[in-house]
């Protein structure tokens, strides 16, 4: 299941999913899905795809790269029909190739279905073998294709039964958005590890694609949205309605929406790393706003691990809110000490060592006048391999910082993720097997501290009902896993 992690010094989100069903059959959903994918681009930059349905025919366009590289206005306009699903991918299970780009579409005798999946199935190998034994062929190595083939196999029982049987059979983490000839479907795994939410598009007044003469304004119905994060609902002018519950299936057909629960009540275990790093700060996941949780984490970190300092700075972008929270709680001024180039991120995915090292050098730079002669607290969201932290300490000191105290808004990452997040091998996790003082020396910092597990939970507002996956910090996973991630 594990592959070599991206050389970037962060864990990586696996995917973002987005689906739209418009009430008005004369309008096209694909342009909205495209904008939704742009808002979810931070969740995956390797490939993008959109599938749309019109007159019972599912049309698909997908390719390697960012959504804006894969699609042009012309290719988006070719995707007709009032319902569409889209996907942005960062590969965890299965290689980074066009075959594994999503959505996956299966066309069979009784109909067709498109599936976009965020997460990782822990029993994908077993299901794949079973399907292959039944004579079903695969074109890709991604575990997401297992889902689409399983639904296709069960489809003769009717869509609802096929979905329920499929979802009951698969194990692991999944936020699914699926499109059949007639309905848009969303489903979230029984622990709700990966996020999924429901939104509503308001009615619009204007010219529709067809059925109205040019310039003839007509009232057009709104529609429904399913998205990995609420920021993507905002991006297309929709209103957030609610999160899809763990173990819930939502079925949308025109203006109609109904839902049912397919699992026994299980412990909610939303990925805590969504709040630490993956999700956009303007998203709200399961009632907790991501920006607020990062601010609180900074405040808690200041309470748990005070440092005598003159300036607090954050590692852009996700360390910034926590740095503001830390500075406020500690009474230390917050400043912009580090600038990040936003245009080199994808170079990090390059397997070429030379290009990778050059990218590391150009990604961050220091504002010398801000840090010179000062004792600096450097706030980061997480430390995975330690390469970025080591370099940041080095360039801060070279720029004249008197002391550098690293404070980290997540506990040490010591264990792999089995639920759709790209994790380095255990041996490459800098916190695995090392004491905090050894780590501090290795990073060249004057002091180092991580937020406690209890502190992280406090920042998330955890309660008995609202609990979180902490597997990569504690090694305790919400569902049984096999393998040791070596
Ligand atoms: S193991 Fe870590 S990254 Fe994976 S789902 Fe749990 S908290 Fe998230």
XYZ file of C-alpha atoms and ligand atoms in Angstrom:
494
model
C 0.000 0.000 0.000
C 2.865 2.364 0.726
C 4.912 4.053 -1.923
C 7.840 6.373 -1.620
C 6.621 9.648 -0.172
C 6.963 12.903 -2.014
C 10.356 14.472 -1.321
C 8.537 17.522 0.051
C 8.868 17.760 3.838
C 5.126 17.545 4.472
C 2.486 14.881 4.569
C 0.266 15.118 1.515
C -3.465 15.019 1.158
C -4.615 12.396 -1.280
C -7.521 13.957 -3.122
C -10.368 16.410 -3.367
C -13.845 15.564 -4.682
C -16.631 17.816 -5.911
C -20.073 17.129 -7.407
C -22.971 19.272 -8.623
C -26.584 18.423 -9.540
C -28.497 21.370 -11.007
C -32.282 21.545 -10.772
C -32.521 22.953 -14.296
C -31.761 20.250 -16.901
C -30.926 22.956 -19.495
C -27.862 24.135 -17.576
C -24.406 22.541 -17.513
C -22.751 21.573 -14.222
C -19.171 21.106 -15.483
C -18.100 24.804 -15.267
C -19.118 24.868 -11.591
C -17.244 21.622 -10.948
C -14.167 23.131 -12.584
C -14.269 26.119 -10.199
C -14.854 23.744 -7.288
C -11.718 21.814 -8.267
C -9.685 25.031 -8.396
C -10.734 25.697 -4.773
C -9.707 22.144 -3.812
C -6.408 22.204 -5.699
C -4.396 22.191 -2.439
C -5.668 18.618 -1.858
C -3.975 17.201 -4.957
C -1.939 18.554 -7.851
C -1.010 15.496 -9.894
C -4.149 15.019 -11.974
C -7.639 16.402 -12.433
C -10.817 15.140 -14.068
C -14.502 15.885 -14.601
C -17.311 13.521 -15.645
C -20.713 14.917 -16.679
C -23.992 13.213 -17.572
C -26.457 14.186 -20.281
C -29.198 12.050 -21.784
C -27.966 8.994 -19.861
C -24.491 9.310 -21.316
C -21.480 9.967 -19.045
C -18.716 11.963 -20.730
C -15.249 12.160 -19.140
C -12.187 14.424 -19.496
C -9.116 13.939 -17.327
C -5.383 14.546 -17.480
C -2.142 14.996 -15.574
C -1.437 18.315 -13.861
C -3.350 21.108 -12.187
C -7.032 21.616 -13.043
C -6.121 24.808 -14.927
C -3.568 22.858 -16.997
C -5.881 19.924 -17.745
C -8.920 22.019 -18.744
C -9.450 24.921 -21.114
C -12.737 26.857 -21.355
C -13.404 24.855 -24.528
C -12.879 21.411 -22.937
C -15.057 22.346 -19.944
C -17.786 23.568 -22.339
C -17.726 20.200 -24.140
C -18.920 18.477 -20.950
C -22.691 18.831 -21.175
C -25.448 18.079 -18.730
C -26.870 19.256 -15.404
C -24.878 16.870 -13.199
C -21.116 16.374 -12.971
C -18.421 15.137 -10.594
C -14.764 16.119 -10.418
C -11.562 15.039 -8.752
C -8.066 16.348 -8.023
C -5.499 13.723 -7.082
C -2.287 13.249 -5.191
C -1.417 9.562 -5.477
C -1.044 7.376 -2.391
C -2.340 3.962 -3.473
C -1.484 3.390 -7.138
C 1.078 5.195 -9.248
C 0.957 8.757 -10.514
C -0.330 8.104 -14.042
C -3.224 8.984 -16.324
C -4.694 5.483 -15.813
C -5.116 6.270 -12.120
C -6.488 9.792 -12.659
C -10.117 10.109 -11.557
C -13.108 10.081 -11.864
C -13.307 6.416 -12.897
C -16.159 5.671 -15.275
C -17.683 2.246 -15.826
C -20.137 1.649 -18.675
C -22.135 -1.554 -18.512
C -25.351 -3.105 -19.845
C -27.690 -1.530 -17.309
C -26.155 1.917 -17.168
C -22.982 3.755 -16.324
C -21.387 5.266 -13.247
C -18.573 7.719 -12.467
C -16.780 7.620 -9.105
C -14.455 10.160 -7.456
C -12.799 8.955 -4.248
C -10.777 10.593 -1.493
C -9.224 8.094 0.917
C -7.652 4.655 0.926
C -9.320 1.266 1.174
C -7.644 -1.053 3.659
C -9.152 -4.169 2.005
C -8.642 -3.118 -1.650
C -6.418 -6.128 -2.444
C -9.017 -8.617 -1.200
C -11.859 -6.952 -3.112
C -9.750 -6.676 -6.264
C -8.903 -10.398 -6.153
C -12.550 -11.271 -5.669
C -13.591 -9.155 -8.650
C -10.794 -10.544 -10.820
C -11.898 -14.080 -9.906
C -15.373 -13.080 -11.140
C -13.831 -12.121 -14.506
C -13.830 -8.337 -13.987
C -10.804 -6.618 -15.514
C -8.936 -3.566 -14.177
C -7.252 -0.824 -16.167
C -5.534 0.935 -13.237
C -3.706 0.131 -9.999
C -5.668 2.627 -7.870
C -7.905 1.175 -5.166
C -10.616 3.616 -6.250
C -11.269 1.519 -9.378
C -12.229 -1.317 -7.039
C -15.211 0.758 -5.888
C -16.524 1.540 -9.345
C -16.202 -2.112 -10.439
C -17.931 -3.362 -7.301
C -20.855 -0.988 -7.858
C -21.060 -2.069 -11.516
C -21.109 -5.727 -10.446
C -23.955 -5.103 -7.978
C -25.906 -2.715 -10.251
C -28.522 -5.282 -11.347
C -29.920 -5.073 -7.787
C -30.767 -1.396 -8.361
C -28.586 1.598 -7.599
C -29.433 2.021 -3.931
C -28.844 -1.662 -3.113
C -25.677 -1.732 -5.242
C -24.315 1.260 -3.325
C -25.224 -0.113 0.072
C -23.738 -3.545 -0.690
C -20.557 -1.955 -2.057
C -20.088 0.443 0.817
C -20.709 -2.254 3.405
C -18.052 -4.399 1.760
C -15.238 -1.866 1.497
C -13.127 -0.941 4.528
C -10.920 2.063 5.198
C -11.369 5.763 4.618
C -13.515 7.242 1.892
C -15.361 10.340 0.898
C -17.085 9.344 -2.326
C -18.913 11.396 -4.912
C -20.632 9.271 -7.548
C -22.687 10.021 -10.628
C -25.082 7.601 -12.314
C -27.329 8.211 -15.312
C -29.884 9.741 -12.965
C -28.499 10.688 -9.557
C -25.568 12.245 -7.718
C -24.484 10.322 -4.624
C -22.188 11.182 -1.716
C -20.949 8.699 0.901
C -18.617 8.998 3.882
C -16.917 6.125 5.689
C -18.370 4.997 9.053
C -15.699 6.919 11.024
C -15.827 10.022 8.843
C -12.034 10.011 8.504
C -12.082 12.071 5.313
C -14.348 15.130 5.124
C -17.389 15.587 2.879
C -20.071 18.268 3.019
C -23.327 19.221 1.349
C -24.128 22.643 -0.088
C -26.981 24.337 -1.920
C -26.804 26.597 -4.944
C -29.335 29.422 -4.959
C -31.718 29.934 -7.887
C -30.345 32.228 -10.579
C -31.978 34.626 -12.979
C -30.342 34.838 -16.396
C -30.038 33.282 -19.807
C -29.666 29.505 -19.737
C -27.468 27.483 -22.072
C -30.305 26.343 -24.289
C -34.086 26.539 -24.402
C -34.108 30.322 -24.146
C -33.545 32.858 -26.812
C -30.448 34.963 -26.427
C -30.960 37.837 -23.988
C -34.212 36.345 -22.770
C -33.797 36.163 -18.977
C -35.450 33.216 -17.298
C -35.666 31.998 -13.729
C -33.500 28.942 -13.333
C -33.497 26.583 -10.368
C -30.556 26.171 -8.044
C -28.899 22.889 -7.279
C -26.952 20.765 -4.833
C -23.246 20.418 -4.197
C -21.082 17.751 -2.559
C -17.531 18.806 -1.705
C -14.477 17.729 0.272
C -14.332 21.144 1.933
C -16.733 24.009 2.512
C -14.304 26.506 0.876
C -15.197 24.927 -2.501
C -18.925 25.461 -1.875
C -18.165 29.137 -1.153
C -16.072 29.341 -4.333
C -19.064 28.566 -6.583
C -21.469 30.866 -4.750
C -23.191 28.063 -2.832
C -24.318 27.888 0.774
C -22.978 25.301 3.176
C -25.880 23.102 4.374
C -24.223 20.458 6.573
C -21.498 17.846 6.759
C -22.302 14.393 5.418
C -22.364 12.265 8.564
C -19.976 9.343 9.065
C -21.660 6.246 7.619
C -24.216 8.287 5.643
C -25.219 8.091 1.982
C -26.795 11.201 0.402
C -28.694 10.734 -2.864
C -29.559 13.775 -4.985
C -31.966 13.613 -7.903
C -32.920 16.991 -9.348
C -34.313 19.094 -6.499
C -34.852 15.986 -4.342
C -32.357 14.934 -1.666
C -32.648 11.972 0.620
C -30.160 10.184 2.808
C -29.748 7.060 4.872
C -27.239 5.609 7.259
C -25.537 2.408 6.115
C -23.560 1.557 9.225
C -24.010 1.027 12.919
C -23.138 4.107 14.943
C -19.346 4.123 15.075
C -16.823 6.401 16.734
C -16.308 9.603 14.744
C -12.621 9.871 13.921
C -12.046 12.806 11.598
C -8.407 13.136 10.491
C -6.835 15.655 12.882
C -4.222 16.522 10.255
C -6.993 18.099 8.161
C -7.045 20.912 10.729
C -3.279 20.996 11.312
C -2.237 21.288 7.680
C -4.315 19.778 4.833
C -7.505 21.806 4.782
C -7.783 25.423 3.711
C -8.097 27.820 6.658
C -11.396 29.173 5.296
C -13.036 25.730 5.534
C -15.234 24.453 8.353
C -15.095 20.693 8.897
C -17.600 18.928 11.138
C -18.450 22.163 12.924
C -14.855 23.226 13.664
C -13.401 26.097 11.667
C -9.903 25.310 10.503
C -8.479 28.813 10.995
C -9.852 29.033 14.542
C -8.382 25.644 15.457
C -4.927 26.789 14.235
C -5.158 30.042 16.225
C -6.117 28.073 19.351
C -3.300 25.555 18.793
C -0.819 28.450 18.805
C -2.256 29.789 22.065
C -2.108 26.367 23.696
C 1.465 25.885 22.502
C 2.434 29.218 24.140
C 0.840 28.013 27.385
C 2.527 24.593 27.234
C 5.970 25.678 25.968
C 6.774 29.320 26.594
C 9.979 30.754 25.112
C 11.713 33.999 26.045
C 11.728 35.770 22.683
C 11.352 39.103 20.848
C 9.436 37.949 17.767
C 7.073 35.148 16.684
C 7.055 34.112 13.020
C 5.159 31.328 11.234
C 6.280 29.006 8.455
C 3.998 30.070 5.593
C 1.229 29.318 4.961
C -0.258 26.968 7.516
C 2.070 28.039 10.390
C 0.843 31.664 10.214
C -2.491 31.415 12.118
C -0.818 29.446 14.926
C 2.002 32.007 15.086
C -0.611 34.770 15.512
C -2.241 32.697 18.289
C 1.105 32.027 19.966
C 2.168 35.681 19.850
C -1.137 36.882 21.276
C -1.090 34.368 24.134
C 2.599 34.922 24.940
C 2.511 38.719 24.550
C 5.280 38.569 21.905
C 4.926 40.575 18.654
C 4.043 38.565 15.533
C 5.926 39.407 12.340
C 6.495 38.183 8.791
C 10.008 36.773 9.001
C 9.807 34.242 6.181
C 8.496 34.621 2.645
C 7.427 31.607 0.615
C 7.422 31.444 -3.155
C 4.064 30.061 -4.206
C 5.325 28.959 -7.596
C 7.753 26.142 -6.801
C 5.520 23.718 -4.924
C 5.087 21.302 -7.796
C 8.822 21.108 -8.452
C 9.044 19.204 -5.176
C 7.224 16.290 -6.737
C 10.072 15.948 -9.197
C 12.071 12.775 -8.612
C 15.175 14.573 -9.870
C 17.523 15.315 -6.943
C 19.142 18.415 -8.478
C 15.862 20.102 -9.259
C 14.510 19.146 -5.848
C 17.424 20.731 -4.006
C 17.200 23.884 -6.063
C 13.488 24.038 -5.287
C 14.212 23.763 -1.552
C 16.551 26.743 -1.796
C 14.102 28.995 -3.601
C 10.972 28.039 -1.666
C 11.680 30.112 1.473
C 13.601 33.314 2.100
C 14.076 35.476 5.220
C 13.205 39.163 5.704
C 16.540 40.114 7.306
C 15.437 43.457 8.764
C 12.664 41.682 10.681
C 14.790 39.027 12.411
C 18.238 40.599 12.771
C 19.502 40.541 16.374
C 16.252 39.026 17.682
C 15.319 35.916 19.635
C 12.812 34.294 17.281
C 10.037 31.745 17.911
C 9.467 29.825 14.675
C 6.027 28.178 14.482
C 5.486 25.258 12.094
C 2.383 23.113 11.643
C 4.310 19.814 11.677
C 7.756 18.274 11.294
C 7.938 15.206 9.072
C 11.494 14.623 7.807
C 13.002 17.764 9.325
C 14.704 18.988 6.150
C 12.677 22.211 5.897
C 13.010 23.037 9.631
C 16.779 22.514 9.494
C 17.112 24.809 6.514
C 14.858 27.476 8.045
C 16.909 27.558 11.255
C 20.053 27.849 9.175
C 18.798 30.745 6.989
C 17.311 32.575 10.004
C 20.647 32.408 11.818
C 22.515 33.424 8.664
C 20.193 36.445 8.474
C 21.216 37.496 11.990
C 18.598 35.919 14.290
C 20.197 35.605 17.746
C 18.216 32.519 18.810
C 15.668 30.283 17.036
C 13.104 28.414 19.144
C 10.957 25.977 17.145
C 7.391 25.362 18.305
C 5.243 22.818 16.444
C 1.424 22.789 16.347
C 1.110 19.027 16.056
C 2.609 16.266 18.189
C 5.641 14.415 16.739
C 4.690 12.356 13.628
C 5.938 8.872 14.503
C 3.679 6.469 12.602
C 2.409 6.006 9.048
C -1.086 6.860 7.846
C -3.207 4.072 6.341
C -6.125 6.291 5.372
C -5.179 8.191 2.260
C -2.301 10.404 3.358
C 1.107 10.037 1.768
C 3.510 9.227 4.620
C 7.255 8.591 4.435
C 8.550 5.229 5.551
C 8.752 5.089 9.338
C 12.556 5.268 9.231
C 12.341 8.638 7.410
C 10.112 10.253 10.044
C 12.576 12.364 12.022
C 10.577 11.996 15.258
C 10.561 8.211 15.075
C 12.902 6.893 17.775
C 14.545 10.239 18.595
C 14.186 12.266 21.809
C 13.132 15.929 21.638
C 16.623 17.060 22.703
C 18.249 14.909 19.984
C 15.845 16.397 17.448
C 16.623 19.914 18.631
C 20.348 19.346 18.132
C 19.737 17.749 14.728
C 17.711 20.796 13.580
C 20.247 23.278 14.948
C 17.598 25.091 17.034
C 18.038 26.700 20.475
C 14.926 24.927 21.765
C 12.198 22.693 20.365
C 8.708 21.786 21.620
C 5.623 20.126 20.142
C 2.013 20.620 21.213
C 0.784 17.712 23.349
C -1.875 15.291 22.066
C -4.222 16.718 24.732
C -3.386 20.248 23.568
C -4.174 19.351 19.949
C -7.499 17.833 20.984
C -8.283 20.967 23.014
C -7.575 23.149 19.959
C -10.060 21.044 17.964
C -12.743 21.270 20.638
C -12.828 17.480 21.005
C -15.710 15.994 22.987
C -16.952 12.461 23.566
C -19.099 12.816 20.396
C -16.561 14.752 18.351
C -13.395 12.665 18.374
C -10.468 12.581 15.953
C -8.013 10.199 14.324
C -4.560 10.695 15.877
C -2.985 7.576 14.343
C 0.174 9.149 12.911
C 0.952 10.707 16.312
C -0.042 7.881 18.654
C -0.069 4.700 16.523
C -3.678 4.106 17.647
C -5.940 3.932 14.618
C -9.737 4.158 14.521
C -10.014 0.949 12.462
C -7.765 -2.125 12.355
C -4.848 -1.825 9.917
C -2.338 -4.333 8.661
C 1.327 -3.681 7.869
C 3.825 -1.592 9.716
C 4.613 1.053 7.148
C 8.303 0.241 7.084
S -3.204 8.644 10.648
Fe -2.795 10.888 10.746
S -2.906 11.646 8.628
Fe -3.857 9.579 8.683
S -6.053 9.947 8.963
Fe -5.178 9.661 11.015
S -4.603 11.733 11.716
Fe -4.964 11.844 9.508
